Amino acid sequence: MDMYIDRAVCIIFMVLLSSSGFGLAGDIVHEDDVAPKRPGCDNKFVLVKVPIWVNGVQSNEYVGVGGRFGLNLESKEKHANHTRLALADPPDCCRTPKNKLKGEVILVYRGNCSFTTKANAAEEANASAILIINNETELFKMVCEANADLDIKIPAVMLPQDAGENLEGFMGNSTVSVALYSPKRPAVDIAEVFLWLMAVGTILCGSFWSAWTAREAAIEQDKLLKDASEEYLLTEGVGASGFVDINTTSAVLFVVFASCFLVMLYEFMSAKFIVVLVVLFCIGGVEGLQTCFVALLSCFRRFQRAGESYVKVPFFGDVSYLTLAICPFCISFSVLWAKFRHISFAWIGQDILGIALIITVLQIVRVPNLKVGTVLLGCAFLYDIFWVFVSKWWFHESVMIVVARGDKSDEDGIPMLLKIPRMFDPWGGYSVIGFGDIILPGLLVAFSLRYDWLAKKNLRSGYFVWTMAAYCLGLLVTYVALNMMDGHGQPALLYIVPFTLGTFLTLGKKRGDLRVLWTRGEPEWPCPHFRLQPVQ
Protein backbone atom coordinates (compact mmCIF):
# COMPACT_ATOMS: atom_id res chain seq x y z
CA MET A 1 0.00 0.00 0.00
CA ASP A 2 2.78 2.42 0.92
CA MET A 3 4.53 1.63 -2.33
CA TYR A 4 1.44 2.63 -4.33
CA ILE A 5 1.06 5.91 -2.43
CA ASP A 6 4.73 6.77 -2.90
CA ARG A 7 4.45 5.98 -6.60
CA ALA A 8 1.35 8.10 -7.07
CA VAL A 9 2.90 11.07 -5.26
CA CYS A 10 6.04 10.81 -7.39
CA ILE A 11 4.09 10.56 -10.64
CA ILE A 12 1.70 13.44 -9.86
CA PHE A 13 4.66 15.62 -8.97
CA MET A 14 6.33 14.76 -12.24
CA VAL A 15 3.15 15.59 -14.18
CA LEU A 16 3.19 19.02 -12.55
CA LEU A 17 6.86 19.38 -13.32
CA SER A 18 6.43 18.49 -16.97
CA SER A 19 3.36 20.53 -17.74
CA SER A 20 5.10 23.22 -19.80
CA GLY A 21 4.28 21.74 -23.18
CA PHE A 22 4.85 23.18 -26.63
CA GLY A 23 6.20 22.45 -30.07
CA LEU A 24 9.46 24.13 -30.95
CA ALA A 25 12.18 23.84 -33.52
CA GLY A 26 14.26 26.95 -32.88
CA ASP A 27 13.76 30.31 -34.55
CA ILE A 28 15.61 31.16 -37.75
CA VAL A 29 13.36 34.10 -38.60
CA HIS A 30 12.64 36.67 -35.92
CA GLU A 31 9.55 38.79 -36.45
CA ASP A 32 9.43 41.93 -34.35
CA ASP A 33 6.34 44.13 -34.04
CA VAL A 34 8.18 46.64 -31.83
CA ALA A 35 11.02 47.60 -34.16
CA PRO A 36 9.73 50.24 -36.64
CA LYS A 37 9.02 49.31 -40.26
CA ARG A 38 8.80 51.49 -43.34
CA PRO A 39 9.80 51.17 -47.01
CA GLY A 40 13.45 50.19 -47.18
CA CYS A 41 13.37 49.08 -43.55
CA ASP A 42 11.02 46.10 -43.53
CA ASN A 43 13.28 43.04 -43.67
CA LYS A 44 12.74 40.13 -41.30
CA PHE A 45 15.46 39.50 -38.76
CA VAL A 46 16.91 36.32 -40.30
CA LEU A 47 19.87 34.32 -39.06
CA VAL A 48 22.80 34.31 -41.48
CA LYS A 49 25.57 31.76 -41.96
CA VAL A 50 29.03 33.23 -42.49
CA PRO A 51 31.60 30.56 -43.42
CA ILE A 52 35.18 31.87 -43.77
CA TRP A 53 38.22 30.79 -45.77
CA VAL A 54 41.77 31.59 -44.67
CA ASN A 55 44.26 31.51 -47.55
CA GLY A 56 41.76 29.48 -49.56
CA VAL A 57 41.20 26.85 -46.83
CA GLN A 58 37.77 26.72 -45.18
CA SER A 59 37.98 27.46 -41.47
CA ASN A 60 35.27 28.45 -39.01
CA GLU A 61 31.64 29.28 -39.64
CA TYR A 62 29.85 32.01 -37.71
CA VAL A 63 26.18 32.85 -37.32
CA GLY A 64 24.96 36.43 -37.56
CA VAL A 65 21.64 38.21 -37.91
CA GLY A 66 20.48 40.28 -40.87
CA GLY A 67 19.37 43.88 -40.37
CA ARG A 68 15.96 45.40 -40.91
CA PHE A 69 17.45 47.26 -43.90
CA GLY A 70 19.63 46.32 -46.87
CA LEU A 71 19.57 43.69 -49.59
CA ASN A 72 18.15 40.25 -48.81
CA LEU A 73 20.63 37.37 -48.87
CA GLU A 74 20.78 34.18 -50.93
CA SER A 75 19.20 31.13 -49.32
CA LYS A 76 21.59 28.54 -50.80
CA GLU A 77 25.31 28.32 -50.20
CA LYS A 78 26.07 27.44 -53.83
CA HIS A 79 24.65 30.80 -54.92
CA ALA A 80 26.64 32.78 -52.33
CA ASN A 81 29.90 34.26 -53.68
CA HIS A 82 33.21 33.82 -51.87
CA THR A 83 34.25 37.41 -51.35
CA ARG A 84 37.43 38.84 -49.86
CA LEU A 85 37.10 40.50 -46.46
CA ALA A 86 38.52 43.94 -45.73
CA LEU A 87 38.79 45.85 -42.45
CA ALA A 88 37.29 49.34 -42.58
CA ASP A 89 39.47 52.41 -42.10
CA PRO A 90 38.32 53.96 -39.81
CA PRO A 91 37.07 50.77 -38.09
CA ASP A 92 33.69 52.28 -37.11
CA CYS A 93 32.91 53.23 -40.75
CA CYS A 94 31.02 56.34 -39.70
CA ARG A 95 32.32 58.10 -42.81
CA THR A 96 33.40 56.86 -46.22
CA PRO A 97 36.35 54.48 -45.63
CA LYS A 98 39.78 55.31 -46.96
CA ASN A 99 40.01 51.76 -48.36
CA LYS A 100 39.96 51.44 -52.12
CA LEU A 101 37.44 48.63 -52.36
CA LYS A 102 36.56 46.55 -55.40
CA GLY A 103 33.50 44.69 -54.16
CA GLU A 104 34.99 43.29 -50.93
CA VAL A 105 32.90 42.60 -47.85
CA ILE A 106 33.81 45.25 -45.30
CA LEU A 107 34.26 44.48 -41.60
CA VAL A 108 33.32 47.33 -39.25
CA TYR A 109 32.79 47.80 -35.53
CA ARG A 110 29.62 48.93 -33.82
CA GLY A 111 29.47 52.37 -32.20
CA ASN A 112 29.83 56.14 -32.76
CA CYS A 113 27.05 56.30 -35.40
CA SER A 114 23.93 54.51 -36.56
CA PHE A 115 23.82 51.20 -38.42
CA THR A 116 22.35 52.79 -41.55
CA THR A 117 25.11 55.43 -41.58
CA LYS A 118 27.71 52.65 -41.58
CA ALA A 119 25.88 50.77 -44.35
CA ASN A 120 25.59 53.88 -46.55
CA ALA A 121 29.28 54.68 -46.06
CA ALA A 122 30.25 51.08 -46.94
CA GLU A 123 28.11 51.19 -50.09
CA GLU A 124 29.73 54.47 -51.14
CA ALA A 125 33.14 52.79 -50.77
CA ASN A 126 32.02 50.07 -53.23
CA ALA A 127 31.68 47.29 -50.63
CA SER A 128 29.50 44.33 -51.63
CA ALA A 129 28.27 43.75 -48.06
CA ILE A 130 28.88 45.00 -44.54
CA LEU A 131 29.62 42.89 -41.45
CA ILE A 132 29.08 44.85 -38.25
CA ILE A 133 30.80 43.44 -35.15
CA ASN A 134 28.80 43.84 -31.98
CA ASN A 135 30.42 45.09 -28.76
CA GLU A 136 28.89 42.15 -26.87
CA THR A 137 28.91 38.37 -27.27
CA GLU A 138 25.18 38.41 -28.06
CA LEU A 139 23.59 39.42 -31.36
CA PHE A 140 21.65 42.68 -31.65
CA LYS A 141 18.76 43.55 -33.96
CA MET A 142 19.83 46.31 -36.34
CA VAL A 143 16.92 48.70 -36.87
CA CYS A 144 16.57 52.03 -38.69
CA GLU A 145 16.68 55.40 -37.01
CA ALA A 146 14.34 58.23 -37.96
CA ASN A 147 15.12 60.22 -41.13
CA ALA A 148 17.78 57.72 -42.25
CA ASP A 149 18.71 57.20 -45.89
CA LEU A 150 17.26 53.72 -46.49
CA ASP A 151 18.15 53.27 -50.17
CA ILE A 152 20.74 50.64 -49.21
CA LYS A 153 21.61 48.07 -51.89
CA ILE A 154 24.06 45.87 -49.97
CA PRO A 155 23.37 43.21 -47.29
CA ALA A 156 24.00 44.18 -43.66
CA VAL A 157 24.79 41.46 -41.10
CA MET A 158 25.76 41.65 -37.44
CA LEU A 159 28.23 39.19 -35.90
CA PRO A 160 29.01 38.64 -32.20
CA GLN A 161 32.08 40.18 -30.62
CA ASP A 162 34.16 37.00 -30.46
CA ALA A 163 33.63 36.37 -34.19
CA GLY A 164 34.97 39.85 -35.00
CA GLU A 165 38.06 39.35 -32.85
CA ASN A 166 38.82 36.05 -34.59
CA LEU A 167 38.31 37.50 -38.07
CA GLU A 168 40.56 40.48 -37.37
CA GLY A 169 43.22 38.10 -36.05
CA PHE A 170 43.08 36.01 -39.23
CA MET A 171 43.33 39.11 -41.43
CA GLY A 172 46.64 40.15 -39.89
CA ASN A 173 48.83 37.84 -41.96
CA SER A 174 46.38 36.02 -44.24
CA THR A 175 43.83 36.52 -46.97
CA VAL A 176 40.34 35.99 -45.61
CA SER A 177 37.19 35.53 -47.66
CA VAL A 178 33.60 34.95 -46.60
CA ALA A 179 30.22 33.90 -48.00
CA LEU A 180 26.90 35.19 -46.73
CA TYR A 181 23.67 33.21 -47.02
CA SER A 182 20.52 32.56 -45.01
CA PRO A 183 19.31 28.99 -45.63
CA LYS A 184 15.66 28.10 -45.23
CA ARG A 185 14.35 25.14 -43.33
CA PRO A 186 12.86 22.23 -45.33
CA ALA A 187 9.07 22.13 -45.37
CA VAL A 188 9.15 18.79 -43.52
CA ASP A 189 12.04 17.29 -41.61
CA ILE A 190 12.06 13.55 -40.95
CA ALA A 191 12.66 14.33 -37.26
CA GLU A 192 9.14 15.75 -37.02
CA VAL A 193 7.71 12.52 -38.46
CA PHE A 194 9.56 10.42 -35.89
CA LEU A 195 8.54 12.77 -33.08
CA TRP A 196 4.91 12.50 -34.19
CA LEU A 197 5.18 8.70 -34.17
CA MET A 198 6.78 8.76 -30.71
CA ALA A 199 4.02 10.90 -29.23
CA VAL A 200 1.24 8.85 -30.83
CA GLY A 201 2.86 5.53 -29.92
CA THR A 202 3.37 6.63 -26.31
CA ILE A 203 -0.31 7.51 -25.91
CA LEU A 204 -1.36 4.23 -27.53
CA CYS A 205 0.80 2.20 -25.12
CA GLY A 206 -0.37 4.16 -22.08
CA SER A 207 -4.03 4.00 -23.11
CA PHE A 208 -4.06 0.25 -23.76
CA TRP A 209 -2.25 -0.43 -20.49
CA SER A 210 -4.72 1.77 -18.60
CA ALA A 211 -7.73 0.12 -20.28
CA TRP A 212 -6.36 -3.38 -19.72
CA THR A 213 -5.83 -2.81 -15.98
CA ALA A 214 -9.30 -1.25 -15.72
CA ARG A 215 -10.85 -4.25 -17.44
CA GLU A 216 -8.94 -6.69 -15.20
CA ALA A 217 -10.14 -4.79 -12.13
CA ALA A 218 -13.71 -4.84 -13.48
CA ILE A 219 -13.56 -8.61 -14.02
CA GLU A 220 -12.24 -9.15 -10.49
CA GLN A 221 -14.90 -6.95 -8.93
CA ASP A 222 -17.56 -8.64 -11.03
CA LYS A 223 -16.49 -11.97 -9.61
CA LEU A 224 -16.67 -10.64 -6.10
CA LEU A 225 -20.06 -9.06 -6.76
CA LYS A 226 -21.43 -12.30 -8.22
CA ASP A 227 -20.36 -14.23 -5.15
CA ALA A 228 -21.70 -11.43 -2.92
CA SER A 229 -18.59 -12.02 -0.89
CA GLU A 230 -17.61 -10.20 2.21
CA GLU A 231 -14.30 -9.34 0.55
CA TYR A 232 -16.05 -7.18 -2.03
CA LEU A 233 -18.14 -5.38 0.58
CA LEU A 234 -15.02 -4.62 2.54
CA THR A 235 -12.96 -3.43 -0.45
CA GLU A 236 -15.67 -1.44 -2.22
CA GLY A 237 -14.81 2.25 -2.24
CA VAL A 238 -11.34 1.73 -0.77
CA GLY A 239 -8.61 3.33 -2.89
CA ALA A 240 -6.22 0.40 -2.78
CA SER A 241 -5.94 -0.04 -6.52
CA GLY A 242 -2.88 2.16 -6.94
CA PHE A 243 -4.73 4.48 -9.35
CA VAL A 244 -5.27 8.20 -8.84
CA ASP A 245 -8.48 9.79 -10.12
CA ILE A 246 -8.35 13.52 -10.86
CA ASN A 247 -11.31 15.69 -9.79
CA THR A 248 -12.32 19.13 -11.05
CA THR A 249 -10.66 20.93 -8.14
CA SER A 250 -7.33 19.19 -8.65
CA ALA A 251 -7.60 19.83 -12.41
CA VAL A 252 -7.83 23.59 -11.80
CA LEU A 253 -5.18 23.57 -9.07
CA PHE A 254 -2.91 21.59 -11.35
CA VAL A 255 -2.79 24.46 -13.85
CA VAL A 256 -2.39 27.06 -11.07
CA PHE A 257 0.53 25.20 -9.51
CA ALA A 258 2.02 24.56 -12.95
CA SER A 259 1.92 28.32 -13.65
CA CYS A 260 3.61 29.10 -10.34
CA PHE A 261 6.28 26.49 -11.02
CA LEU A 262 6.85 27.86 -14.52
CA VAL A 263 7.35 31.40 -13.19
CA MET A 264 9.76 30.05 -10.58
CA LEU A 265 11.73 28.33 -13.33
CA TYR A 266 11.77 31.55 -15.36
CA GLU A 267 12.94 33.73 -12.47
CA PHE A 268 15.51 31.39 -10.96
CA MET A 269 16.71 29.49 -14.02
CA SER A 270 20.42 28.75 -13.80
CA ALA A 271 22.82 25.88 -14.37
CA LYS A 272 22.39 24.79 -10.74
CA PHE A 273 18.61 24.87 -11.01
CA ILE A 274 18.78 22.75 -14.17
CA VAL A 275 20.74 20.17 -12.17
CA VAL A 276 17.86 20.01 -9.68
CA LEU A 277 15.44 19.41 -12.56
CA VAL A 278 17.73 16.71 -13.95
CA VAL A 279 17.75 14.94 -10.57
CA LEU A 280 13.96 15.10 -10.31
CA PHE A 281 13.60 13.91 -13.89
CA CYS A 282 15.91 10.97 -13.17
CA ILE A 283 13.85 10.00 -10.11
CA GLY A 284 10.67 10.01 -12.19
CA GLY A 285 12.46 8.25 -15.06
CA VAL A 286 13.66 5.46 -12.77
CA GLU A 287 10.13 4.96 -11.46
CA GLY A 288 8.66 4.94 -14.98
CA LEU A 289 11.32 2.66 -16.45
CA GLN A 290 11.02 0.23 -13.54
CA THR A 291 7.22 0.12 -13.70
CA CYS A 292 7.21 -0.53 -17.45
CA PHE A 293 9.87 -3.25 -17.26
CA VAL A 294 8.14 -5.03 -14.37
CA ALA A 295 4.79 -4.99 -16.19
CA LEU A 296 6.39 -6.20 -19.43
CA LEU A 297 8.43 -9.02 -17.87
CA SER A 298 5.48 -10.13 -15.73
CA CYS A 299 3.75 -11.20 -18.95
CA PHE A 300 6.29 -14.04 -19.29
CA ARG A 301 5.88 -17.16 -17.17
CA ARG A 302 9.56 -17.23 -16.33
CA PHE A 303 9.24 -13.96 -14.39
CA GLN A 304 5.70 -14.29 -13.00
CA ARG A 305 6.77 -15.95 -9.77
CA ALA A 306 9.39 -13.26 -9.11
CA GLY A 307 6.78 -10.60 -9.83
CA GLU A 308 4.29 -12.12 -7.37
CA SER A 309 6.77 -12.74 -4.52
CA TYR A 310 7.34 -9.82 -2.17
CA VAL A 311 9.82 -8.77 0.44
CA LYS A 312 9.42 -5.91 2.93
CA VAL A 313 11.88 -3.06 2.31
CA PRO A 314 12.29 -0.16 4.79
CA PHE A 315 10.58 3.07 3.66
CA PHE A 316 9.09 1.33 0.58
CA GLY A 317 6.93 -1.41 2.07
CA ASP A 318 6.34 -4.63 0.13
CA VAL A 319 8.45 -4.80 -3.04
CA SER A 320 8.53 -7.70 -5.49
CA TYR A 321 11.74 -9.60 -6.17
CA LEU A 322 11.37 -8.70 -9.84
CA THR A 323 11.34 -5.00 -8.95
CA LEU A 324 14.45 -5.42 -6.80
CA ALA A 325 16.23 -7.16 -9.68
CA ILE A 326 15.34 -4.47 -12.25
CA CYS A 327 15.84 -1.42 -10.05
CA PRO A 328 19.70 -1.33 -10.23
CA PHE A 329 19.59 -1.32 -14.03
CA CYS A 330 17.04 1.53 -14.10
CA ILE A 331 19.06 3.59 -11.63
CA SER A 332 22.27 2.99 -13.57
CA PHE A 333 20.61 3.99 -16.83
CA SER A 334 19.36 7.29 -15.35
CA VAL A 335 22.69 8.10 -13.72
CA LEU A 336 24.59 7.45 -16.95
CA TRP A 337 22.19 9.68 -18.88
CA ALA A 338 22.55 12.47 -16.32
CA LYS A 339 26.35 12.23 -16.42
CA PHE A 340 26.64 12.18 -20.22
CA ARG A 341 23.57 14.25 -21.10
CA HIS A 342 25.65 16.76 -23.08
CA ILE A 343 26.95 14.31 -25.68
CA SER A 344 25.38 14.25 -29.14
CA PHE A 345 23.27 11.10 -28.75
CA ALA A 346 22.11 11.70 -25.15
CA TRP A 347 18.66 12.54 -26.53
CA ILE A 348 18.06 8.80 -26.94
CA GLY A 349 18.37 8.18 -23.20
CA GLN A 350 16.24 11.23 -22.43
CA ASP A 351 13.49 9.97 -24.74
CA ILE A 352 13.57 6.46 -23.25
CA LEU A 353 13.23 7.80 -19.71
CA GLY A 354 10.58 10.29 -20.79
CA ILE A 355 8.44 7.76 -22.69
CA ALA A 356 8.57 5.30 -19.80
CA LEU A 357 7.54 8.04 -17.39
CA ILE A 358 4.66 9.23 -19.57
CA ILE A 359 3.31 5.70 -20.09
CA THR A 360 3.40 5.12 -16.33
CA VAL A 361 1.57 8.38 -15.69
CA LEU A 362 -1.16 7.46 -18.19
CA GLN A 363 -1.57 4.09 -16.51
CA ILE A 364 -1.75 5.41 -12.93
CA VAL A 365 -3.38 8.87 -13.20
CA ARG A 366 -6.93 8.76 -14.55
CA VAL A 367 -9.66 11.10 -15.71
CA PRO A 368 -12.85 9.62 -14.16
CA ASN A 369 -15.35 11.34 -16.47
CA LEU A 370 -15.66 13.78 -19.33
CA LYS A 371 -16.44 16.70 -17.04
CA VAL A 372 -13.05 16.45 -15.35
CA GLY A 373 -11.37 15.92 -18.72
CA THR A 374 -13.02 19.07 -20.09
CA VAL A 375 -11.95 21.16 -17.10
CA LEU A 376 -8.39 19.81 -17.21
CA LEU A 377 -7.86 20.29 -20.95
CA GLY A 378 -9.72 23.60 -20.97
CA CYS A 379 -7.47 25.02 -18.26
CA ALA A 380 -4.38 23.58 -19.96
CA PHE A 381 -5.50 25.17 -23.25
CA LEU A 382 -5.64 28.62 -21.62
CA TYR A 383 -2.38 27.93 -19.76
CA ASP A 384 -0.52 27.14 -22.96
CA ILE A 385 -1.79 30.21 -24.80
CA PHE A 386 -1.10 32.52 -21.87
CA TRP A 387 2.48 31.44 -21.20
CA VAL A 388 3.50 31.26 -24.86
CA PHE A 389 1.81 34.40 -26.19
CA VAL A 390 0.23 36.62 -23.52
CA SER A 391 3.23 36.42 -21.16
CA LYS A 392 5.18 38.55 -23.67
CA TRP A 393 3.15 41.59 -22.57
CA TRP A 394 4.35 41.33 -18.97
CA PHE A 395 7.79 39.73 -19.32
CA HIS A 396 8.71 41.05 -22.81
CA GLU A 397 9.44 37.48 -23.92
CA SER A 398 7.61 34.17 -24.03
CA VAL A 399 8.09 32.66 -20.57
CA MET A 400 7.40 29.09 -21.65
CA ILE A 401 9.78 29.19 -24.61
CA VAL A 402 12.56 30.80 -22.56
CA VAL A 403 12.20 28.13 -19.87
CA ALA A 404 12.00 25.23 -22.32
CA ARG A 405 15.12 26.37 -24.17
CA GLY A 406 17.02 26.98 -20.97
CA ASP A 407 18.01 30.44 -22.25
CA LYS A 408 19.10 31.58 -18.79
CA SER A 409 21.31 28.57 -18.15
CA ASP A 410 24.18 26.81 -19.87
CA GLU A 411 22.00 23.80 -20.68
CA ASP A 412 20.25 22.95 -23.94
CA GLY A 413 16.72 23.16 -22.55
CA ILE A 414 14.96 21.49 -19.65
CA PRO A 415 14.88 17.67 -19.55
CA MET A 416 11.07 17.32 -19.55
CA LEU A 417 10.91 17.07 -23.34
CA LEU A 418 10.97 14.42 -26.03
CA LYS A 419 13.50 15.52 -28.63
CA ILE A 420 15.01 14.35 -31.91
CA PRO A 421 17.81 16.12 -33.83
CA ARG A 422 16.67 17.69 -37.08
CA MET A 423 18.33 15.55 -39.75
CA PHE A 424 18.05 17.60 -42.94
CA ASP A 425 17.91 21.08 -41.45
CA PRO A 426 20.86 23.33 -42.38
CA TRP A 427 20.49 25.05 -39.02
CA GLY A 428 20.53 21.80 -37.03
CA GLY A 429 18.84 21.91 -33.65
CA TYR A 430 16.08 19.67 -32.34
CA SER A 431 12.40 19.08 -32.89
CA VAL A 432 10.86 18.76 -29.44
CA ILE A 433 7.55 18.26 -27.72
CA GLY A 434 6.76 18.83 -24.05
CA PHE A 435 5.54 16.03 -21.83
CA GLY A 436 2.36 18.00 -21.14
CA ASP A 437 1.39 17.87 -24.82
CA ILE A 438 1.33 14.07 -24.56
CA ILE A 439 0.16 13.47 -20.99
CA LEU A 440 -2.79 15.87 -20.83
CA PRO A 441 -4.59 14.84 -24.05
CA GLY A 442 -3.37 11.29 -23.39
CA LEU A 443 -5.44 11.17 -20.19
CA LEU A 444 -8.56 11.88 -22.25
CA VAL A 445 -7.63 9.30 -24.90
CA ALA A 446 -7.02 6.67 -22.21
CA PHE A 447 -10.40 7.48 -20.66
CA SER A 448 -12.10 6.97 -24.03
CA LEU A 449 -10.56 3.52 -24.44
CA ARG A 450 -11.45 2.47 -20.87
CA TYR A 451 -15.03 3.48 -21.51
CA ASP A 452 -15.16 1.62 -24.84
CA TRP A 453 -13.88 -1.60 -23.29
CA LEU A 454 -16.15 -1.44 -20.25
CA ALA A 455 -19.19 -0.54 -22.37
CA LYS A 456 -18.35 -3.20 -24.97
CA LYS A 457 -18.11 -0.65 -27.78
CA ASN A 458 -16.64 -1.69 -31.12
CA LEU A 459 -14.26 0.46 -33.12
CA ARG A 460 -17.02 2.16 -35.07
CA SER A 461 -19.42 2.85 -32.21
CA GLY A 462 -16.69 3.63 -29.68
CA TYR A 463 -14.82 6.83 -28.90
CA PHE A 464 -11.18 5.78 -28.73
CA VAL A 465 -10.44 5.55 -32.46
CA TRP A 466 -11.99 8.96 -33.15
CA THR A 467 -10.33 10.67 -30.18
CA MET A 468 -6.96 9.14 -31.04
CA ALA A 469 -7.33 10.19 -34.68
CA ALA A 470 -8.23 13.70 -33.53
CA TYR A 471 -5.06 13.85 -31.42
CA CYS A 472 -2.97 12.69 -34.39
CA LEU A 473 -4.52 15.37 -36.57
CA GLY A 474 -4.10 18.08 -33.91
CA LEU A 475 -0.44 17.21 -33.49
CA LEU A 476 0.02 17.28 -37.25
CA VAL A 477 -1.57 20.73 -37.44
CA THR A 478 0.80 21.87 -34.69
CA TYR A 479 3.85 21.09 -36.81
CA VAL A 480 2.28 22.58 -39.92
CA ALA A 481 1.75 25.80 -37.94
CA LEU A 482 5.29 25.56 -36.59
CA ASN A 483 6.76 25.43 -40.10
CA MET A 484 4.47 28.17 -41.37
CA MET A 485 5.72 30.39 -38.54
CA ASP A 486 9.35 29.85 -39.62
CA GLY A 487 10.24 27.87 -36.51
CA HIS A 488 8.57 30.08 -33.89
CA GLY A 489 7.53 28.16 -30.77
CA GLN A 490 3.88 27.13 -30.87
CA PRO A 491 1.61 26.02 -27.99
CA ALA A 492 0.67 22.53 -29.14
CA LEU A 493 -2.43 22.39 -26.93
CA LEU A 494 -3.80 25.35 -28.88
CA TYR A 495 -4.42 22.89 -31.72
CA ILE A 496 -4.64 19.53 -29.93
CA VAL A 497 -7.31 20.39 -27.35
CA PRO A 498 -9.99 21.60 -29.82
CA PHE A 499 -9.47 18.50 -31.96
CA THR A 500 -9.49 15.87 -29.19
CA LEU A 501 -11.96 17.37 -26.73
CA GLY A 502 -14.20 18.78 -29.46
CA THR A 503 -14.40 15.40 -31.19
CA PHE A 504 -15.21 13.57 -27.95
CA LEU A 505 -17.93 16.03 -26.91
CA THR A 506 -19.50 16.13 -30.36
CA LEU A 507 -19.67 12.35 -30.68
CA GLY A 508 -20.99 11.94 -27.14
CA LYS A 509 -23.83 14.37 -27.77
CA LYS A 510 -24.64 12.90 -31.17
CA ARG A 511 -24.81 9.34 -29.81
CA GLY A 512 -26.73 10.21 -26.65
CA ASP A 513 -23.95 9.10 -24.28
CA LEU A 514 -22.90 12.58 -23.17
CA ARG A 515 -24.80 12.53 -19.86
CA VAL A 516 -23.19 9.24 -18.77
CA LEU A 517 -19.76 10.28 -20.05
CA TRP A 518 -20.01 13.68 -18.40
CA THR A 519 -20.93 12.56 -14.89
CA ARG A 520 -20.46 8.83 -14.38
CA GLY A 521 -17.71 8.18 -16.89
CA GLU A 522 -18.41 4.45 -17.11
CA PRO A 523 -21.38 2.24 -18.03
CA GLU A 524 -23.84 1.06 -15.40
CA TRP A 525 -22.11 -1.25 -12.93
CA PRO A 526 -21.66 -4.20 -13.10
CA CYS A 527 -20.83 -4.36 -16.80
CA PRO A 528 -23.06 -6.92 -18.57
CA HIS A 529 -20.21 -8.48 -20.55
CA PHE A 530 -18.20 -9.07 -17.38
CA ARG A 531 -21.03 -10.78 -15.48
CA LEU A 532 -20.17 -14.43 -15.05
CA GLN A 533 -22.61 -17.25 -15.64
CA PRO A 534 -24.11 -18.68 -12.40
CA VAL A 535 -22.65 -21.95 -11.20
CA GLN A 536 -25.01 -24.88 -11.85
Short mmCIF file of N, CA, C and O in Angstrom, two decimals, residues 36 85 142 160 164 199 205 225 230 284 294 355 358 362 400 430 469 484 495 504 508 520 536:
data_model
loop_
_atom_site.label_atom_id
_atom_site.label_comp_id
_atom_site.label_asym_id
_atom_site.label_seq_id
_atom_site.Cartn_x
_atom_site.Cartn_y
_atom_site.Cartn_z
N PRO A 36 10.50 49.53 -35.61
CA PRO A 36 9.73 50.24 -36.64
C PRO A 36 9.98 49.68 -38.04
O PRO A 36 11.07 49.22 -38.37
N LEU A 85 37.49 39.67 -47.59
CA LEU A 85 37.10 40.50 -46.46
C LEU A 85 38.13 41.60 -46.24
O LEU A 85 39.35 41.34 -46.30
N MET A 142 19.48 45.02 -35.73
CA MET A 142 19.83 46.31 -36.34
C MET A 142 18.58 46.92 -36.97
O MET A 142 18.05 46.40 -37.96
N PRO A 160 28.66 38.43 -33.61
CA PRO A 160 29.01 38.64 -32.20
C PRO A 160 30.46 39.08 -32.04
O PRO A 160 31.28 38.95 -32.96
N GLY A 164 34.20 38.73 -34.46
CA GLY A 164 34.97 39.85 -35.00
C GLY A 164 36.43 39.80 -34.60
O GLY A 164 37.33 40.06 -35.41
N ALA A 199 5.12 10.40 -30.06
CA ALA A 199 4.02 10.90 -29.23
C ALA A 199 2.78 10.04 -29.36
O ALA A 199 2.15 9.66 -28.36
N CYS A 205 0.33 3.15 -26.14
CA CYS A 205 0.80 2.20 -25.12
C CYS A 205 0.17 2.51 -23.76
O CYS A 205 -0.32 1.60 -23.07
N LEU A 225 -18.66 -9.46 -6.85
CA LEU A 225 -20.06 -9.06 -6.76
C LEU A 225 -20.97 -10.25 -7.00
O LEU A 225 -22.01 -10.40 -6.34
N GLU A 230 -17.95 -11.21 1.22
CA GLU A 230 -17.61 -10.20 2.21
C GLU A 230 -16.41 -9.37 1.75
O GLU A 230 -16.30 -8.20 2.04
N GLY A 284 11.88 10.41 -11.49
CA GLY A 284 10.67 10.01 -12.19
C GLY A 284 10.96 9.01 -13.29
O GLY A 284 10.17 8.08 -13.52
N VAL A 294 8.79 -4.03 -15.23
CA VAL A 294 8.14 -5.03 -14.37
C VAL A 294 6.85 -5.53 -15.03
O VAL A 294 6.57 -6.73 -15.07
N ILE A 355 9.56 8.60 -22.21
CA ILE A 355 8.44 7.76 -22.69
C ILE A 355 7.98 6.81 -21.60
O ILE A 355 6.77 6.63 -21.38
N ILE A 358 5.98 8.83 -19.08
CA ILE A 358 4.66 9.23 -19.57
C ILE A 358 3.71 8.04 -19.59
O ILE A 358 2.53 8.16 -19.18
N LEU A 362 0.13 7.75 -17.55
CA LEU A 362 -1.16 7.46 -18.19
C LEU A 362 -1.81 6.20 -17.63
O LEU A 362 -3.03 6.06 -17.69
N MET A 400 7.31 30.54 -21.45
CA MET A 400 7.40 29.09 -21.65
C MET A 400 8.55 28.73 -22.59
O MET A 400 9.29 27.77 -22.35
N TYR A 430 16.93 20.79 -32.67
CA TYR A 430 16.08 19.67 -32.34
C TYR A 430 14.62 20.01 -32.59
O TYR A 430 14.20 21.16 -32.42
N ALA A 469 -7.53 9.59 -33.36
CA ALA A 469 -7.33 10.19 -34.68
C ALA A 469 -7.32 11.71 -34.58
O ALA A 469 -6.55 12.40 -35.27
N MET A 484 4.99 26.94 -40.76
CA MET A 484 4.47 28.17 -41.37
C MET A 484 4.96 29.41 -40.64
O MET A 484 5.09 30.48 -41.23
N TYR A 495 -3.85 23.64 -30.60
CA TYR A 495 -4.42 22.89 -31.72
C TYR A 495 -4.95 21.53 -31.28
O TYR A 495 -5.96 21.06 -31.79
N PHE A 504 -14.60 14.40 -28.99
CA PHE A 504 -15.21 13.57 -27.95
C PHE A 504 -16.59 14.12 -27.56
O PHE A 504 -17.59 13.39 -27.48
N GLY A 508 -20.19 12.31 -28.31
CA GLY A 508 -20.99 11.94 -27.14
C GLY A 508 -22.40 12.51 -27.21
O GLY A 508 -23.38 11.82 -26.90
N ARG A 520 -20.87 10.14 -14.90
CA ARG A 520 -20.46 8.83 -14.38
C ARG A 520 -19.12 8.39 -14.96
O ARG A 520 -18.25 7.90 -14.25
N GLN A 536 -23.89 -23.93 -11.88
CA GLN A 536 -25.01 -24.88 -11.85
C GLN A 536 -24.89 -25.82 -10.66
O GLN A 536 -23.82 -26.28 -10.34
#
